[in-house]
Short mmCIF file of C-alpha atoms in Angstrom, two decimals:
data_model
loop_
_atom_site.label_atom_id
_atom_site.label_comp_id
_atom_site.label_asym_id
_atom_site.label_seq_id
_atom_site.Cartn_x
_atom_site.Cartn_y
_atom_site.Cartn_z
CA ARG A 208 135.91 75.24 -50.68
CA LEU A 209 139.65 75.02 -51.77
CA SER A 210 139.04 71.20 -52.68
CA ALA A 211 135.94 72.03 -54.60
CA GLY A 212 136.98 75.00 -56.39
CA LEU A 213 140.35 73.17 -57.65
CA LEU A 214 138.23 70.37 -58.98
CA ARG A 215 135.86 72.34 -60.56
CA GLN A 216 138.48 74.61 -62.82
CA ALA A 217 140.07 70.37 -63.44
CA THR A 218 136.55 69.41 -65.01
CA TYR A 219 134.45 72.75 -66.42
CA THR A 220 137.27 74.27 -67.48
CA THR A 221 139.84 71.83 -69.23
CA THR A 222 136.95 70.29 -70.52
CA ARG A 223 135.30 73.29 -72.52
CA LEU A 224 138.88 74.99 -73.86
CA GLY A 225 139.43 71.04 -74.92
CA ILE A 226 136.78 71.12 -76.93
CA TYR A 227 136.65 74.53 -77.92
CA THR A 228 140.40 74.15 -79.47
CA VAL A 229 139.65 71.50 -80.88
CA LEU A 230 136.35 72.58 -82.76
CA PHE A 231 137.87 75.47 -83.86
CA GLU A 232 141.15 73.95 -86.01
CA ARG A 233 138.34 71.53 -87.78
CA MET A 234 136.18 74.29 -88.64
CA SER A 235 139.06 76.61 -89.78
CA LYS A 236 139.92 76.07 -93.67
CA ALA A 237 142.60 74.54 -95.05
CA ASP A 238 144.73 77.73 -95.56
CA GLY A 239 143.90 78.68 -92.57
CA THR A 240 141.19 81.26 -92.32
CA PRO A 241 139.35 80.82 -89.03
CA PRO A 242 135.02 80.33 -88.94
CA ASN A 243 133.03 83.47 -88.69
CA PHE A 244 131.62 84.72 -85.58
CA PHE A 245 128.48 83.42 -85.37
CA MET A 246 130.40 79.65 -85.78
CA LYS A 247 132.55 80.83 -83.22
CA ALA A 248 129.93 81.24 -80.93
CA LEU A 249 128.22 78.02 -81.51
CA ILE A 250 131.55 76.08 -80.98
CA GLY A 251 131.84 78.20 -77.64
CA MET A 252 128.27 77.07 -76.86
CA THR A 253 128.65 73.48 -77.23
CA ALA A 254 132.13 73.62 -75.20
CA GLY A 255 130.32 75.33 -72.63
CA ALA A 256 127.47 73.40 -72.74
CA THR A 257 129.52 69.96 -72.52
CA GLY A 258 131.97 71.49 -69.71
CA ALA A 259 129.67 72.66 -67.83
CA PHE A 260 127.64 69.34 -67.41
CA VAL A 261 130.95 67.54 -66.62
CA GLY A 262 131.36 70.03 -63.71
CA THR A 263 128.27 70.95 -62.56
CA PRO A 264 129.03 68.27 -59.22
CA ALA A 265 131.92 70.09 -58.20
CA GLU A 266 129.80 73.10 -59.12
CA VAL A 267 127.29 71.98 -56.76
CA ALA A 268 129.90 70.90 -53.98
CA LEU A 269 131.37 74.41 -53.99
CA ILE A 270 128.39 76.70 -53.65
CA ARG A 271 126.99 74.67 -51.36
CA MET A 272 130.51 74.50 -49.38
CA THR A 273 130.62 78.58 -49.58
CA ALA A 274 127.30 79.13 -48.38
CA ASP A 275 127.35 77.22 -45.25
CA GLY A 276 129.51 79.70 -43.49
CA ARG A 277 126.83 82.23 -43.07
CA LEU A 278 123.79 79.35 -42.16
CA PRO A 279 123.21 78.90 -38.59
CA ALA A 280 124.82 76.44 -36.56
CA ASP A 281 122.30 74.08 -36.87
CA GLN A 282 121.31 74.21 -40.64
CA ARG A 283 125.43 73.85 -41.71
CA ARG A 284 125.93 70.80 -43.45
CA GLY A 285 129.95 70.83 -42.41
CA TYR A 286 131.23 69.06 -45.70
CA SER A 287 135.62 68.52 -44.59
CA ASN A 288 135.96 68.35 -48.23
CA VAL A 289 134.80 68.09 -52.05
CA PHE A 290 135.72 64.59 -51.78
CA ASN A 291 133.03 64.90 -48.83
CA ALA A 292 130.53 66.36 -50.05
CA LEU A 293 129.95 64.73 -52.96
CA VAL A 294 130.06 61.38 -51.02
CA ARG A 295 127.25 62.40 -48.58
CA ILE A 296 125.51 64.11 -51.20
CA SER A 297 124.96 61.32 -52.99
CA ARG A 298 124.83 58.97 -50.08
CA GLU A 299 121.56 61.40 -48.26
CA GLU A 300 120.05 62.83 -50.81
CA GLY A 301 120.66 60.97 -53.87
CA ILE A 302 123.06 60.44 -57.36
CA ALA A 303 120.75 62.96 -59.12
CA THR A 304 121.27 65.50 -56.81
CA LEU A 305 124.65 66.41 -57.99
CA TRP A 306 123.47 67.12 -60.70
CA ARG A 307 120.87 69.68 -59.26
CA GLY A 308 120.71 73.05 -61.08
CA CYS A 309 122.52 71.49 -64.44
CA ILE A 310 120.19 73.16 -67.11
CA PRO A 311 120.62 76.69 -65.51
CA THR A 312 124.82 75.98 -65.19
CA MET A 313 124.81 74.51 -69.15
CA ALA A 314 122.51 77.67 -70.31
CA ARG A 315 124.98 79.70 -68.02
CA ALA A 316 127.98 77.71 -69.55
CA VAL A 317 126.35 78.12 -73.26
CA VAL A 318 126.12 82.41 -72.36
CA VAL A 319 129.55 82.92 -71.08
CA ASN A 320 131.41 80.86 -73.34
CA ALA A 321 129.69 81.98 -76.46
CA ALA A 322 130.78 85.28 -75.39
CA GLN A 323 134.08 84.44 -73.82
CA LEU A 324 135.43 82.05 -76.48
CA ALA A 325 134.15 83.53 -80.00
CA SER A 326 134.50 86.89 -78.42
CA TYR A 327 138.09 86.83 -77.24
CA SER A 328 139.07 85.23 -80.64
CA GLN A 329 136.91 87.81 -82.53
CA SER A 330 138.73 90.57 -80.44
CA LYS A 331 141.98 89.30 -81.19
CA GLN A 332 141.22 88.82 -85.28
CA ALA A 333 140.36 92.32 -85.39
CA LEU A 334 143.32 93.59 -83.39
CA LEU A 335 145.71 91.90 -85.36
CA ASP A 336 143.73 92.99 -88.71
CA SER A 337 144.16 96.37 -87.24
CA GLY A 338 148.18 96.57 -88.87
CA TYR A 339 149.21 97.92 -84.73
CA PHE A 340 149.45 94.28 -82.90
CA ARG A 341 151.03 91.09 -83.30
CA ASP A 342 150.09 87.85 -82.49
CA ASP A 343 151.69 87.96 -78.98
CA ILE A 344 151.19 88.61 -75.24
CA LEU A 345 149.96 92.09 -75.26
CA CYS A 346 147.40 91.48 -78.18
CA HIS A 347 145.86 88.67 -76.22
CA PHE A 348 146.32 90.52 -73.00
CA CYS A 349 144.87 92.93 -74.83
CA ALA A 350 142.03 90.64 -76.42
CA SER A 351 141.58 89.69 -73.13
CA MET A 352 140.33 92.28 -71.39
CA ILE A 353 137.59 92.72 -73.73
CA SER A 354 136.25 89.31 -73.74
CA GLY A 355 136.18 89.67 -70.18
CA LEU A 356 133.75 92.73 -70.51
CA VAL A 357 131.55 91.01 -72.89
CA THR A 358 131.15 88.48 -70.87
CA THR A 359 130.47 89.31 -67.46
CA ALA A 360 127.78 91.56 -69.00
CA ALA A 361 126.42 88.47 -70.50
CA SER A 362 126.82 86.29 -67.88
CA MET A 363 125.77 87.80 -64.57
CA PRO A 364 122.24 87.61 -64.83
CA VAL A 365 121.58 83.69 -65.77
CA ASP A 366 125.30 83.34 -63.15
CA ILE A 367 121.98 84.65 -60.68
CA VAL A 368 119.48 82.21 -61.29
CA LYS A 369 122.62 78.86 -61.47
CA THR A 370 123.54 80.43 -57.54
CA ARG A 371 120.44 80.76 -56.48
CA ILE A 372 118.85 77.08 -57.85
CA GLN A 373 121.71 74.96 -56.69
CA ASN A 374 122.32 77.32 -53.15
CA MET A 375 117.74 77.16 -52.83
CA ARG A 376 116.30 75.37 -49.86
CA MET A 377 112.69 73.56 -49.52
CA ILE A 378 110.44 75.50 -47.70
CA ASP A 379 107.02 74.59 -46.50
CA GLY A 380 107.94 70.94 -48.58
CA LYS A 381 108.25 73.07 -51.68
CA PRO A 382 111.33 74.26 -53.81
CA GLU A 383 111.87 78.01 -53.44
CA TYR A 384 111.91 78.69 -56.85
CA LYS A 385 110.49 76.50 -59.82
CA ASN A 386 112.79 77.42 -62.35
CA GLY A 387 115.24 79.58 -63.75
CA LEU A 388 112.20 82.09 -65.12
CA ASP A 389 110.59 82.32 -61.51
CA VAL A 390 114.15 82.99 -60.23
CA LEU A 391 114.26 86.36 -62.55
CA VAL A 392 110.86 87.64 -62.32
CA LYS A 393 111.52 86.92 -58.26
CA VAL A 394 114.64 89.25 -58.16
CA ILE A 395 113.79 91.91 -60.44
CA ARG A 396 110.52 92.00 -59.36
CA ASN A 397 111.48 92.47 -55.36
CA GLU A 398 115.30 93.94 -56.10
CA GLY A 399 114.62 95.79 -59.24
CA PHE A 400 116.05 94.80 -62.60
CA PHE A 401 119.77 96.26 -62.35
CA SER A 402 120.22 94.22 -59.34
CA LEU A 403 120.82 91.64 -62.60
CA TRP A 404 124.62 93.35 -62.46
CA LYS A 405 125.04 94.83 -59.06
CA GLY A 406 128.42 94.70 -58.57
CA PHE A 407 129.67 94.27 -62.05
CA THR A 408 132.84 96.18 -60.79
CA PRO A 409 134.06 93.56 -58.79
CA TYR A 410 132.59 90.61 -60.31
CA TYR A 411 135.03 92.03 -63.29
CA ALA A 412 137.84 92.91 -61.50
CA ARG A 413 137.80 89.00 -60.62
CA LEU A 414 136.31 88.13 -64.60
CA GLY A 415 138.79 90.60 -65.81
CA PRO A 416 142.60 88.46 -64.62
CA HIS A 417 140.77 84.74 -64.85
CA THR A 418 139.92 85.51 -68.42
CA VAL A 419 143.55 87.09 -69.48
CA LEU A 420 145.71 83.99 -67.22
CA THR A 421 143.14 81.56 -69.68
CA PHE A 422 143.96 82.54 -72.49
CA ILE A 423 147.62 83.82 -72.32
CA PHE A 424 148.17 79.94 -70.53
CA LEU A 425 146.34 78.29 -73.46
CA GLU A 426 148.07 80.54 -76.37
CA GLN A 427 151.80 79.70 -75.01
CA MET A 428 150.23 76.01 -74.94
CA ASN A 429 149.06 75.81 -78.16
CA LYS A 430 151.73 76.77 -79.75
CA LEU A 431 154.16 74.58 -77.55
CA TYR A 432 151.63 71.47 -79.01
CA LYS A 433 151.91 72.66 -82.23
CA ILE A 434 156.17 73.36 -82.15
CA TYR A 435 156.62 70.19 -80.07
CA PHE A 436 154.01 67.97 -81.19
CA LEU A 437 152.29 68.97 -85.45
CA ASP A 438 155.94 70.43 -86.73
CA SER A 439 158.24 67.13 -85.18
#
């Protein structure tokens, strides 16, 4: 599972952050004025969708490897690592299976990145405009925590859809779910509307620190890039 998680981060996260940073700089005005909130959201959606498409194969492998331990012994797939999973999925089920659930994965990424990247940029800008913060790690930390809260609320329903579709099995020769909407309808009908946010606190406890570390490292790398490459 570790190998799948690392490959997912190496493909999805680097792609989305790289695209967002480049587009954000391109859309900023010559005087350094950042794009408005809706443009930030659009940039985040574009970056997220692209990153999700690139990272879907590793995501499929990760979800299957994670679920394997909960299955009966005769139903376990027994992947030894992420590359073994990718090869076996391609050979046994076809290459297209690596992108199973790609649409809901991209939909989730669009929501997550529009919420995460745009809310971070907007929160950071608001904190700086308040006059109580400078562009330093404290500002980045506070903006990241706000961004994590917004992202958690926005992403949990689509995360449920994505996970259940990617992990679904065939029942009597038919897929367990028809599409993402079918997942939502069945979850709400069987488990209740607020079950879409079941486990909000532990989800935020995971996503909050992840968001903080992501943006703090991103900010520091951007500063180093500007110092050593743009100003040299």
